[in-house]
Amino acid sequence: MNRAAAVTVNAALAALAAVTLFPLLWMLSVSLMPANAALHLPPPLLPERLTLEHYRTLFAQLDLARYLANSSLLAIAVTALSLVFNTLAGYAFAKLRFAGRDRLFRLLLAAMAIPGQVAMLPLFLLLKQLGLINGYGGVIVPGMAGIFGIFLVRQYALSIPDSLLEAARIDGAGELRIFLSLALPLLSPILVTLAIFTFLGAWNDFMWPLIVLADSERHTLPVALANLMGEHALDTELMMAGAVLTLLPVLALFLALQRYYVEGLVLGSVKE
Amino acid sequence: MRLGSPGVWFVAPALSLLTVFFFAPVGAALLLSFTDFDIYALGDLSSLRWIGLGNYQQLSSSLQFWMALRNTGYFVVVGGPLSVAVSLAAALLVNHRLVRWPSVFRSVFFVPVVTTLVAVAVVWRYLYHPRYGFLNHALAVVGIAPVDWLGDPRWAMPSIILMAVWKNFGFNMIVFVAGLQSIPRRLYEAAAIDGAGAFRQFLHVTLPALAPTFLFVTIITMIGHFQLFAEPYLMTQGGPADSTLSLGLLMFREGFRWWNVGYASSIAFVLFALIACATWLQLRLRKP
């Protein structure tokens, strides 16, 4: 009885895992096929002959290195800057007293339900006034603070014992010093989590970079890949290679640091 | 607020940024939706006029808007619950005590969540290819006639839903697993002593204990689904025959392609109002 159940459960999971991984593995396989090899019946699973020609074309003719650099630059800048501002705010909402703190925090929580799309048109006009449209700043500046980041840091910071901070205050340390030398080391696990969240979000973001970055030399990988889909719609294998290169950095990051990512997700979802 | 309080200085940078680049634009969007801001106003603000509810009147008589509203509703009402159901099923399976490598399966199911949608769209467009795609090939093996997944107005939205479920179910699965693991073991033991089988334990122990997790998951999923944009933009450009045109895509086109900023803002606000109402309703209905 138990044996039969174990086989059923594990088989169901294996089937679901196969369905989950198939599109990604097939993407990799097609990207290594010679041009037009994928468009055959029955659809080929594995390349008859391995080739890296599409990856070469992407770098040599389609300027992929530039998009890779753009995406990296934007994702790293957004991650680094937002980490600073969100951590300061999240820590204060958990551990420092000031008038209106809890009301302000509830307001932020409620605002999480506001879809980002609502702000986009006026934000575009504002950034245009500031001369940030069509530059990296147009993506970086609005990404420098985020409600979710503040929330995540606050939830984690609540676990820092007040007595620890009190002791430092009695010793005459200033709040900034306490934050830097005492709180920050304690917060480091959640900062890793938040950094991964932010980096993945910035790397994968599509709509806003599509709107803000008009010049093709500033395009991010996803935006460039979407253009490629329009211009090279028939070069299946080439597009698959572009897709593989877009996914590789985020998948590597996730697999390396998934423990932090999943823990943060759970923390962010647990009700207060 | 006392200005000298250190807490204020800690939150000030983030809150200023949020105010300038998020809250103020949201407020401005509401104001813009009562104006005729268009491509001319973009160059010369003096041509801007206050037109009251004019944009909303125009929306209510636009067939395309109702179509986008219907499609967005379809995606939210069918795609959302389907996504949650698959997540829950996967969580129950992964969390089953007889599973060999739970952490491996958990990671595998989570992989699509971290992938870039554009890259995923490239693959799925070919999985859906009417002639060379894997899906039709698989159907042919079991003797079912090919379907023009993205080219048939009846199938385009279900195809997008299927891809979205594949991409997103791992996220909610993790949240459900955390919820399942927080249920005390003794509840199941007590139920077993009372003679409850696996199914009745699920119905009377698991589901009630998961209620808070459910609320979180349904609200987050619903808000995400309302904002449907990139999937139809990349897979179908809103077609065929506007069958996958969403409110987000319509707003993008009107606002950022044709620069009908006032009109597009009214679409954005309808979306906002819908999400606010639906969230409020969820919270009300689930209140214990």
Coordinates of C-alpha atoms in Angstrom, one line a residue:
Chain A
M1 CA 0.0 0.0 0.0
N2 CA 2.7 2.5 1.1
R3 CA 4.9 1.3 -1.7
A4 CA 2.2 1.9 -4.4
A5 CA 1.6 5.4 -3.0
A6 CA 5.2 6.2 -3.0
V7 CA 5.6 5.2 -6.6
T8 CA 2.5 7.2 -7.6
V9 CA 3.6 10.3 -5.9
N10 CA 7.1 10.2 -7.2
A11 CA 6.0 9.4 -10.7
A12 CA 3.6 12.3 -10.7
L13 CA 6.3 14.6 -9.5
A14 CA 8.8 13.3 -12.1
A15 CA 6.2 13.9 -14.8
L16 CA 5.5 17.4 -13.7
A17 CA 9.3 18.0 -13.5
A18 CA 9.7 16.8 -17.1
V19 CA 6.9 19.1 -18.3
T20 CA 8.5 22.0 -16.4
L21 CA 12.0 21.5 -17.8
F22 CA 11.1 20.4 -21.3
P23 CA 10.7 23.9 -22.9
L24 CA 14.0 25.0 -21.4
L25 CA 16.0 22.0 -22.4
W26 CA 14.5 22.1 -25.8
M27 CA 15.5 25.7 -26.1
L28 CA 19.1 24.7 -25.4
S29 CA 19.0 21.8 -27.8
V30 CA 17.6 23.9 -30.7
S31 CA 20.1 26.6 -30.1
L32 CA 22.9 24.1 -30.9
M33 CA 21.2 22.9 -34.2
P34 CA 22.3 24.1 -37.6
A35 CA 20.1 26.7 -39.2
N36 CA 16.6 25.5 -40.2
A37 CA 17.1 22.1 -38.6
A38 CA 14.3 22.7 -36.1
L39 CA 11.6 23.2 -38.7
H40 CA 11.2 19.5 -39.6
L41 CA 8.6 16.8 -39.0
P42 CA 8.7 15.2 -36.6
P43 CA 10.2 18.0 -34.5
P44 CA 13.8 17.0 -33.6
L45 CA 14.6 16.6 -30.0
L46 CA 18.4 16.6 -30.2
P47 CA 20.8 18.2 -32.7
E48 CA 22.1 15.9 -35.4
R49 CA 25.2 17.9 -35.5
L50 CA 26.3 20.4 -32.8
T51 CA 27.1 23.9 -33.8
L52 CA 27.9 27.2 -32.0
E53 CA 27.3 29.3 -35.2
H54 CA 24.3 31.0 -33.8
Y55 CA 26.1 32.1 -30.6
R56 CA 28.9 33.4 -32.9
T57 CA 26.4 35.3 -35.0
L58 CA 24.8 36.9 -32.0
F59 CA 28.1 38.3 -30.7
A60 CA 29.8 39.0 -34.1
Q61 CA 26.8 40.5 -36.0
L62 CA 24.0 41.3 -33.6
D63 CA 26.0 43.2 -30.9
L64 CA 24.9 40.9 -28.1
A65 CA 27.8 41.8 -25.9
R66 CA 26.5 45.3 -25.7
Y67 CA 23.0 44.2 -24.6
L68 CA 24.6 41.9 -22.1
A69 CA 26.6 44.8 -20.7
N70 CA 23.6 47.1 -20.6
S71 CA 21.5 44.5 -18.7
S72 CA 24.3 43.8 -16.3
L73 CA 25.0 47.5 -15.6
L74 CA 21.3 48.3 -15.1
A75 CA 20.6 45.3 -12.9
I76 CA 23.7 45.9 -10.7
A77 CA 23.0 49.6 -10.3
V78 CA 19.4 49.2 -9.4
T79 CA 20.3 46.4 -7.0
A80 CA 23.1 48.3 -5.2
L81 CA 21.2 51.6 -4.9
S82 CA 17.8 50.1 -3.8
L83 CA 19.5 47.9 -1.3
V84 CA 20.9 51.0 0.5
F85 CA 17.6 52.9 0.6
N86 CA 15.3 50.0 1.3
T87 CA 17.6 48.7 4.1
L88 CA 17.7 52.0 5.9
A89 CA 14.0 52.4 5.7
G90 CA 13.1 48.8 6.5
Y91 CA 15.3 48.9 9.6
A92 CA 13.8 52.1 10.8
F93 CA 10.3 50.9 10.4
A94 CA 11.1 47.9 12.6
K95 CA 13.5 49.3 15.2
L96 CA 13.4 53.1 15.4
R97 CA 10.5 55.0 16.9
F98 CA 9.2 58.1 15.3
A99 CA 5.8 59.7 15.1
G100 CA 3.4 58.2 12.6
R101 CA 5.6 55.2 11.9
D102 CA 3.0 52.5 12.1
R103 CA 0.4 54.4 10.1
L104 CA 3.0 55.2 7.4
F105 CA 3.9 51.5 7.2
R106 CA 0.3 50.4 6.9
L107 CA -0.1 53.0 4.1
L108 CA 2.9 51.5 2.3
L109 CA 1.5 48.0 2.7
A110 CA -1.8 49.0 1.2
A111 CA 0.0 50.7 -1.7
M112 CA 1.5 47.4 -2.7
A113 CA -1.8 46.7 -4.4
I114 CA -1.4 49.6 -6.8
P115 CA -0.3 48.3 -10.2
G116 CA 2.9 49.8 -11.5
Q117 CA 1.2 50.4 -14.8
V118 CA -0.9 53.2 -13.3
A119 CA 2.2 55.3 -12.6
M120 CA 3.9 54.7 -16.0
L121 CA 2.5 57.5 -18.1
P122 CA 3.1 60.4 -15.6
L123 CA 6.5 58.8 -14.7
F124 CA 7.5 58.9 -18.3
L125 CA 6.5 62.6 -18.6
L126 CA 8.4 63.4 -15.3
L127 CA 11.6 61.6 -16.4
K128 CA 11.3 63.4 -19.8
Q129 CA 11.4 66.7 -17.9
L130 CA 14.4 65.5 -15.9
G131 CA 16.2 64.5 -19.2
L132 CA 16.4 60.9 -18.1
I133 CA 14.4 59.3 -20.9
N134 CA 16.5 57.2 -23.3
G135 CA 19.3 57.0 -20.8
Y136 CA 20.2 54.4 -18.2
G137 CA 19.0 56.9 -15.5
G138 CA 15.4 56.4 -16.7
V139 CA 15.5 52.8 -15.6
I140 CA 17.7 53.2 -12.5
V141 CA 16.2 56.2 -10.8
P142 CA 12.6 54.9 -10.4
G143 CA 14.0 51.6 -9.2
M144 CA 16.0 53.0 -6.4
A145 CA 13.3 52.4 -3.7
G146 CA 10.7 49.7 -3.5
I147 CA 7.9 48.9 -1.1
F148 CA 8.5 45.2 -1.2
G149 CA 12.2 45.6 -0.3
I150 CA 11.3 47.9 2.6
F151 CA 8.7 45.3 3.8
L152 CA 11.1 42.4 3.5
V153 CA 13.9 44.1 5.5
R154 CA 11.4 45.2 8.1
Q155 CA 10.0 41.7 8.7
Y156 CA 13.5 40.4 9.2
A157 CA 14.7 43.3 11.3
L158 CA 11.8 42.8 13.8
S159 CA 13.8 39.7 15.1
I160 CA 16.7 41.9 16.2
P161 CA 16.5 42.1 20.0
D162 CA 15.8 45.6 21.3
S163 CA 18.0 45.0 24.3
L164 CA 21.0 44.7 22.0
L165 CA 20.3 48.1 20.5
E166 CA 19.5 49.6 23.9
A167 CA 22.8 48.5 25.3
A168 CA 24.7 50.2 22.5
R169 CA 22.7 53.4 23.0
I170 CA 23.5 53.4 26.7
D171 CA 27.2 53.1 25.7
G172 CA 26.6 56.3 23.8
A173 CA 26.7 55.0 20.2
G174 CA 24.8 57.1 17.6
E175 CA 21.9 55.5 15.6
L176 CA 23.9 55.5 12.3
R177 CA 26.8 53.8 14.1
I178 CA 24.5 51.2 15.7
F179 CA 22.9 50.5 12.3
L180 CA 26.2 50.1 10.5
S181 CA 28.2 48.1 13.0
L182 CA 25.4 46.2 14.9
A183 CA 22.3 45.9 12.7
L184 CA 23.8 45.5 9.3
P185 CA 25.8 42.3 10.0
L186 CA 22.6 40.8 11.6
L187 CA 20.6 41.7 8.5
S188 CA 23.1 40.3 6.0
P189 CA 21.1 37.1 5.2
I190 CA 18.0 39.1 4.2
L191 CA 20.1 41.5 2.3
V192 CA 21.4 38.7 0.1
T193 CA 17.8 37.6 -0.4
L194 CA 16.7 41.1 -1.3
A195 CA 19.7 41.5 -3.6
I196 CA 18.8 38.4 -5.6
F197 CA 15.1 39.4 -5.8
T198 CA 16.0 42.9 -7.0
F199 CA 18.6 41.7 -9.5
L200 CA 16.3 39.0 -11.0
G201 CA 13.5 41.5 -11.2
A202 CA 15.6 44.2 -12.9
W203 CA 17.2 41.7 -15.3
N204 CA 13.9 40.2 -16.3
D205 CA 12.0 43.5 -16.5
F206 CA 10.6 44.1 -19.9
M207 CA 7.8 46.8 -20.1
W208 CA 9.7 49.7 -18.5
P209 CA 13.0 49.4 -20.4
L210 CA 11.0 48.9 -23.5
I211 CA 9.3 52.2 -22.9
V212 CA 12.2 54.2 -21.6
L213 CA 15.2 53.1 -23.7
A214 CA 14.5 54.1 -27.3
D215 CA 18.0 53.9 -28.8
S216 CA 19.0 50.4 -29.7
E217 CA 22.4 50.8 -28.2
R218 CA 21.0 51.2 -24.8
H219 CA 18.6 48.2 -25.1
T220 CA 18.6 45.5 -22.4
L221 CA 18.8 41.8 -23.4
P222 CA 15.1 41.2 -23.1
V223 CA 14.2 44.2 -25.2
A224 CA 16.8 43.3 -27.8
L225 CA 15.6 39.7 -27.9
A226 CA 12.0 41.0 -28.4
N227 CA 13.2 43.0 -31.4
L228 CA 15.1 40.0 -32.7
M229 CA 11.8 38.1 -32.5
G230 CA 10.3 40.7 -34.9
E231 CA 13.2 40.9 -37.3
H232 CA 14.5 37.3 -37.4
A233 CA 11.3 35.5 -36.8
L234 CA 12.3 32.7 -39.2
D235 CA 15.7 32.1 -37.7
T236 CA 14.4 29.8 -34.9
E237 CA 17.8 28.4 -33.9
L238 CA 19.3 31.9 -33.7
M239 CA 16.5 33.2 -31.4
M240 CA 16.8 30.1 -29.2
A241 CA 20.5 30.9 -28.8
G242 CA 19.6 34.5 -27.8
A243 CA 17.1 33.1 -25.3
V244 CA 19.7 30.8 -23.8
L245 CA 22.1 33.7 -23.3
T246 CA 19.4 35.8 -21.7
L247 CA 18.5 33.1 -19.2
L248 CA 22.0 31.8 -18.4
P249 CA 22.9 34.6 -15.9
V250 CA 19.7 34.5 -14.0
L251 CA 19.5 30.7 -13.8
A252 CA 23.1 30.5 -12.6
L253 CA 22.4 33.1 -10.0
F254 CA 19.3 31.4 -8.8
L255 CA 20.9 27.9 -8.7
A256 CA 23.8 29.3 -6.7
L257 CA 21.8 31.2 -4.2
Q258 CA 18.4 29.5 -4.2
R259 CA 18.4 28.8 -0.5
Y260 CA 18.3 32.6 0.3
Y261 CA 15.8 33.2 -2.4
V262 CA 13.3 30.7 -1.2
E263 CA 13.7 31.6 2.4
G264 CA 13.0 35.3 1.6
L265 CA 10.0 34.3 -0.4
V266 CA 8.6 32.5 2.6
L267 CA 9.4 35.4 4.9
G268 CA 7.7 37.8 2.6
S269 CA 4.5 35.8 2.4
V270 CA 4.1 34.9 6.1
K271 CA 1.5 37.1 7.7
E272 CA 2.6 39.4 10.5
Chain B
M1 CA 7.1 64.2 13.0
R2 CA 10.0 65.5 15.1
L3 CA 12.7 66.5 12.6
G4 CA 15.5 65.4 14.9
S5 CA 14.3 61.9 15.2
P6 CA 16.8 59.5 13.6
G7 CA 14.1 57.2 12.3
V8 CA 12.8 60.0 10.1
W9 CA 16.2 60.4 8.5
F10 CA 16.5 56.7 7.9
V11 CA 13.2 56.5 6.1
A12 CA 13.3 59.9 4.3
P13 CA 15.5 58.9 1.3
A14 CA 13.3 55.9 0.4
L15 CA 10.0 57.6 1.1
S16 CA 11.1 60.7 -0.9
L17 CA 12.0 58.5 -3.9
L18 CA 8.7 56.6 -3.6
T19 CA 6.7 59.8 -3.3
V20 CA 8.4 61.5 -6.4
F21 CA 8.6 58.4 -8.6
F22 CA 5.5 56.4 -7.6
F23 CA 2.9 58.1 -5.5
A24 CA 3.0 61.4 -7.3
P25 CA 2.7 59.8 -10.7
V26 CA -0.2 57.7 -9.5
G27 CA -2.0 60.9 -8.4
A28 CA -1.0 62.6 -11.6
A29 CA -2.4 59.7 -13.6
L30 CA -5.8 60.3 -12.0
L31 CA -5.6 64.0 -13.0
L32 CA -4.4 63.3 -16.5
S33 CA -7.3 60.9 -17.0
F34 CA -9.6 64.0 -16.8
T35 CA -7.7 65.8 -19.6
D36 CA -7.2 65.5 -23.3
F37 CA -3.4 65.2 -23.0
D38 CA -2.2 64.0 -26.4
I39 CA 0.8 64.2 -28.7
Y40 CA 0.3 68.0 -29.2
A41 CA 0.3 68.6 -25.4
L42 CA 3.5 66.7 -25.3
G43 CA 5.2 69.5 -27.2
D44 CA 3.1 72.4 -26.0
L45 CA 1.4 72.1 -22.7
S46 CA -0.9 75.1 -23.4
S47 CA -3.1 73.0 -25.7
L48 CA -4.0 70.8 -22.7
R49 CA -7.7 71.0 -21.8
W50 CA -9.8 69.7 -18.8
I51 CA -12.5 67.4 -20.2
G52 CA -13.9 66.0 -17.0
L53 CA -15.2 62.4 -17.6
G54 CA -14.7 62.7 -21.4
N55 CA -12.1 60.0 -21.6
Y56 CA -14.3 57.6 -19.5
Q57 CA -17.3 58.3 -21.7
Q58 CA -15.1 57.5 -24.7
L59 CA -14.0 54.3 -23.1
S60 CA -17.5 53.2 -22.4
S61 CA -18.4 53.5 -26.0
S62 CA -15.2 51.8 -27.3
L63 CA -15.7 48.2 -28.4
Q64 CA -11.9 47.7 -28.1
F65 CA -12.0 48.7 -24.5
W66 CA -14.8 46.3 -23.6
M67 CA -12.9 43.6 -25.5
A68 CA -9.7 44.3 -23.5
L69 CA -11.8 44.3 -20.3
R70 CA -13.4 41.0 -21.2
N71 CA -10.0 39.4 -22.1
T72 CA -8.4 40.7 -18.9
G73 CA -11.3 39.3 -17.0
Y74 CA -10.9 35.9 -18.8
F75 CA -7.2 35.8 -17.9
V76 CA -7.9 36.7 -14.2
V77 CA -10.9 34.4 -13.7
V78 CA -9.7 31.4 -15.6
G79 CA -5.9 31.8 -15.5
G80 CA -5.7 32.8 -11.8
P81 CA -7.6 29.9 -10.2
L82 CA -6.0 27.5 -12.6
S83 CA -2.5 28.7 -11.6
V84 CA -3.4 28.5 -7.9
A85 CA -4.8 25.0 -8.3
V86 CA -1.7 23.7 -10.0
S87 CA 0.5 25.4 -7.4
L88 CA -1.5 23.7 -4.6
A89 CA -1.4 20.3 -6.3
A90 CA 2.4 20.6 -6.8
A91 CA 2.9 21.7 -3.2
L92 CA 0.8 18.8 -1.8
L93 CA 2.9 16.4 -3.9
V94 CA 6.2 17.9 -3.0
N95 CA 5.3 18.0 0.6
H96 CA 4.1 14.4 0.7
R97 CA 6.1 12.3 3.2
L98 CA 7.0 9.6 0.7
V99 CA 8.8 11.9 -1.8
R100 CA 12.4 10.9 -2.4
W101 CA 14.0 14.3 -3.3
P102 CA 11.7 17.1 -2.2
S103 CA 14.2 19.8 -2.4
V104 CA 15.2 18.8 -6.0
F105 CA 11.6 18.9 -7.2
R106 CA 11.0 22.2 -5.4
S107 CA 14.0 23.8 -7.2
V108 CA 13.0 22.3 -10.6
F109 CA 9.4 23.7 -10.3
F110 CA 10.8 27.1 -9.3
V111 CA 13.1 27.4 -12.3
P112 CA 10.5 28.9 -14.7
V113 CA 9.7 31.6 -12.1
V114 CA 13.1 33.1 -12.4
T115 CA 13.3 32.9 -16.2
T116 CA 13.0 36.0 -18.4
L117 CA 9.6 36.1 -20.1
V118 CA 10.9 37.2 -23.4
A119 CA 13.2 34.2 -23.6
V120 CA 10.4 31.9 -22.6
A121 CA 8.1 33.4 -25.2
V122 CA 10.6 32.5 -27.9
V123 CA 10.3 28.8 -27.0
W124 CA 6.6 28.7 -26.4
R125 CA 5.9 30.4 -29.8
Y126 CA 7.6 27.4 -31.3
L127 CA 5.9 24.8 -29.0
Y128 CA 2.7 26.4 -30.3
H129 CA 3.8 26.4 -33.9
P130 CA 0.8 25.1 -35.9
R131 CA 3.0 23.0 -38.2
Y132 CA 6.3 22.3 -36.5
G133 CA 5.3 22.7 -32.9
F134 CA 5.7 20.0 -30.3
L135 CA 2.2 20.4 -28.9
N136 CA 0.5 19.6 -32.2
H137 CA 2.9 16.9 -32.8
A138 CA 2.0 15.3 -29.5
L139 CA -1.7 15.7 -30.3
A140 CA -1.1 14.0 -33.7
V141 CA 0.4 11.0 -31.9
V142 CA -2.9 10.5 -30.0
G143 CA -4.9 11.2 -33.2
I144 CA -6.2 14.7 -32.5
A145 CA -6.3 17.2 -35.3
P146 CA -3.8 20.1 -35.1
V147 CA -4.9 23.4 -33.4
D148 CA -3.7 26.8 -34.5
W149 CA -2.9 27.8 -30.9
L150 CA -1.9 31.4 -31.3
G151 CA -3.7 32.0 -34.6
D152 CA -7.3 31.0 -33.6
P153 CA -9.2 33.6 -31.6
R154 CA -10.8 30.8 -29.5
W155 CA -7.4 29.3 -28.6
A156 CA -5.1 32.3 -28.3
M157 CA -6.1 33.2 -24.7
P158 CA -6.1 29.6 -23.4
S159 CA -2.6 29.2 -24.9
I160 CA -1.4 32.3 -23.1
I161 CA -2.9 31.0 -19.9
L162 CA -1.2 27.7 -20.2
M163 CA 2.2 29.4 -20.7
A164 CA 1.5 31.7 -17.7
V165 CA 0.6 28.7 -15.5
W166 CA 3.9 27.0 -16.5
K167 CA 5.9 30.1 -15.8
N168 CA 4.3 31.1 -12.5
F169 CA 3.1 28.0 -10.5
G170 CA 6.4 27.5 -8.8
F171 CA 6.1 30.7 -6.9
N172 CA 2.8 30.0 -5.2
M173 CA 3.9 26.4 -4.7
I174 CA 6.8 27.6 -2.4
V175 CA 4.3 29.7 -0.5
F176 CA 1.9 26.8 -0.1
V177 CA 4.7 24.4 1.0
A178 CA 5.6 26.9 3.7
G179 CA 2.0 27.0 4.8
L180 CA 1.7 23.2 4.8
Q181 CA 4.8 22.8 6.9
S182 CA 3.5 25.2 9.5
I183 CA 0.4 22.9 10.2
P184 CA 1.0 21.1 13.5
R185 CA 1.4 17.4 13.1
R186 CA -0.8 16.6 16.0
L187 CA -3.9 18.0 14.1
Y188 CA -3.5 15.1 11.6
E189 CA -2.9 12.6 14.4
A190 CA -6.0 13.7 16.2
A191 CA -8.0 13.5 12.9
A192 CA -6.6 10.0 12.2
I193 CA -7.7 8.9 15.7
D194 CA -11.1 10.2 15.0
G195 CA -11.1 7.9 11.9
A196 CA -10.7 10.5 9.2
G197 CA -9.1 9.2 6.0
A198 CA -6.6 11.1 3.8
F199 CA -9.3 12.9 1.9
R200 CA -11.2 14.0 4.9
Q201 CA -8.0 15.1 6.6
F202 CA -7.3 17.3 3.6
L203 CA -10.8 18.7 3.7
H204 CA -11.0 19.3 7.4
V205 CA -7.4 19.9 8.5
T206 CA -5.3 21.0 5.6
L207 CA -7.7 23.4 3.9
P208 CA -8.8 25.4 7.0
A209 CA -5.2 25.6 8.2
L210 CA -4.2 27.0 4.8
A211 CA -6.8 29.7 4.8
P212 CA -4.4 32.6 5.5
T213 CA -1.9 31.3 2.9
F214 CA -4.8 31.0 0.4
L215 CA -5.8 34.6 1.0
F216 CA -2.3 35.8 0.4
V217 CA -1.8 33.6 -2.7
T218 CA -5.1 34.5 -4.3
I219 CA -4.7 38.3 -3.8
I220 CA -1.1 38.3 -5.1
T221 CA -2.0 36.1 -8.1
M222 CA -5.0 38.2 -8.9
I223 CA -3.2 41.5 -8.8
G224 CA -0.5 40.0 -11.1
H225 CA -3.0 38.6 -13.5
F226 CA -4.8 41.9 -13.9
Q227 CA -1.6 43.5 -15.2
L228 CA -1.3 41.1 -18.1
F229 CA 1.0 42.8 -20.7
A230 CA 4.2 41.1 -21.8
E231 CA 2.7 37.7 -22.7
P232 CA 0.3 39.0 -25.4
Y233 CA 2.7 41.7 -26.5
L234 CA 5.3 39.1 -27.3
M235 CA 3.2 36.1 -28.3
T236 CA 0.2 37.6 -30.3
Q237 CA 0.5 41.4 -30.3
G238 CA -3.0 41.3 -28.8
G239 CA -4.4 39.3 -31.7
P240 CA -5.9 37.5 -33.5
A241 CA -8.9 39.8 -33.8
D242 CA -8.1 41.4 -30.5
S243 CA -8.7 38.2 -28.7
T244 CA -5.7 38.6 -26.4
L245 CA -5.7 42.4 -26.1
S246 CA -5.5 43.2 -22.4
L247 CA -6.1 46.4 -20.5
G248 CA -2.3 46.7 -19.9
L249 CA -1.6 46.3 -23.6
L250 CA -4.3 48.7 -24.7
M251 CA -3.0 51.3 -22.2
F252 CA 0.6 50.8 -23.6
R253 CA -0.6 51.2 -27.2
E254 CA -2.8 54.3 -26.6
G255 CA -0.2 55.9 -24.3
F256 CA 3.2 55.0 -25.6
R257 CA 2.5 54.3 -29.3
W258 CA -0.2 57.0 -30.1
W259 CA 0.6 59.3 -27.1
N260 CA -3.1 59.6 -26.2
V261 CA -1.8 60.1 -22.6
G262 CA -5.1 61.3 -21.1
Y263 CA -7.1 58.5 -22.7
A264 CA -4.5 55.9 -21.7
S265 CA -4.5 57.2 -18.1
S266 CA -8.2 56.6 -17.9
I267 CA -7.6 52.9 -18.9
A268 CA -4.9 52.7 -16.2
F269 CA -7.3 54.0 -13.7
V270 CA -10.0 51.6 -14.6
L271 CA -7.4 48.9 -14.1
F272 CA -6.5 50.3 -10.7
A273 CA -10.2 50.6 -9.6
L274 CA -10.8 47.0 -10.7
I275 CA -7.8 45.7 -8.7
A276 CA -8.8 47.8 -5.6
C277 CA -12.4 46.5 -5.7
A278 CA -11.4 42.9 -6.3
T279 CA -8.8 43.0 -3.5
W280 CA -11.3 44.6 -1.1
L281 CA -13.8 41.9 -2.0
Q282 CA -11.4 39.1 -1.4
L283 CA -10.5 40.5 2.0
R284 CA -14.2 41.0 2.9
L285 CA -15.3 37.5 1.8
R286 CA -12.5 35.7 3.6
K287 CA -12.9 37.6 6.9
P288 CA -13.4 34.9 9.5

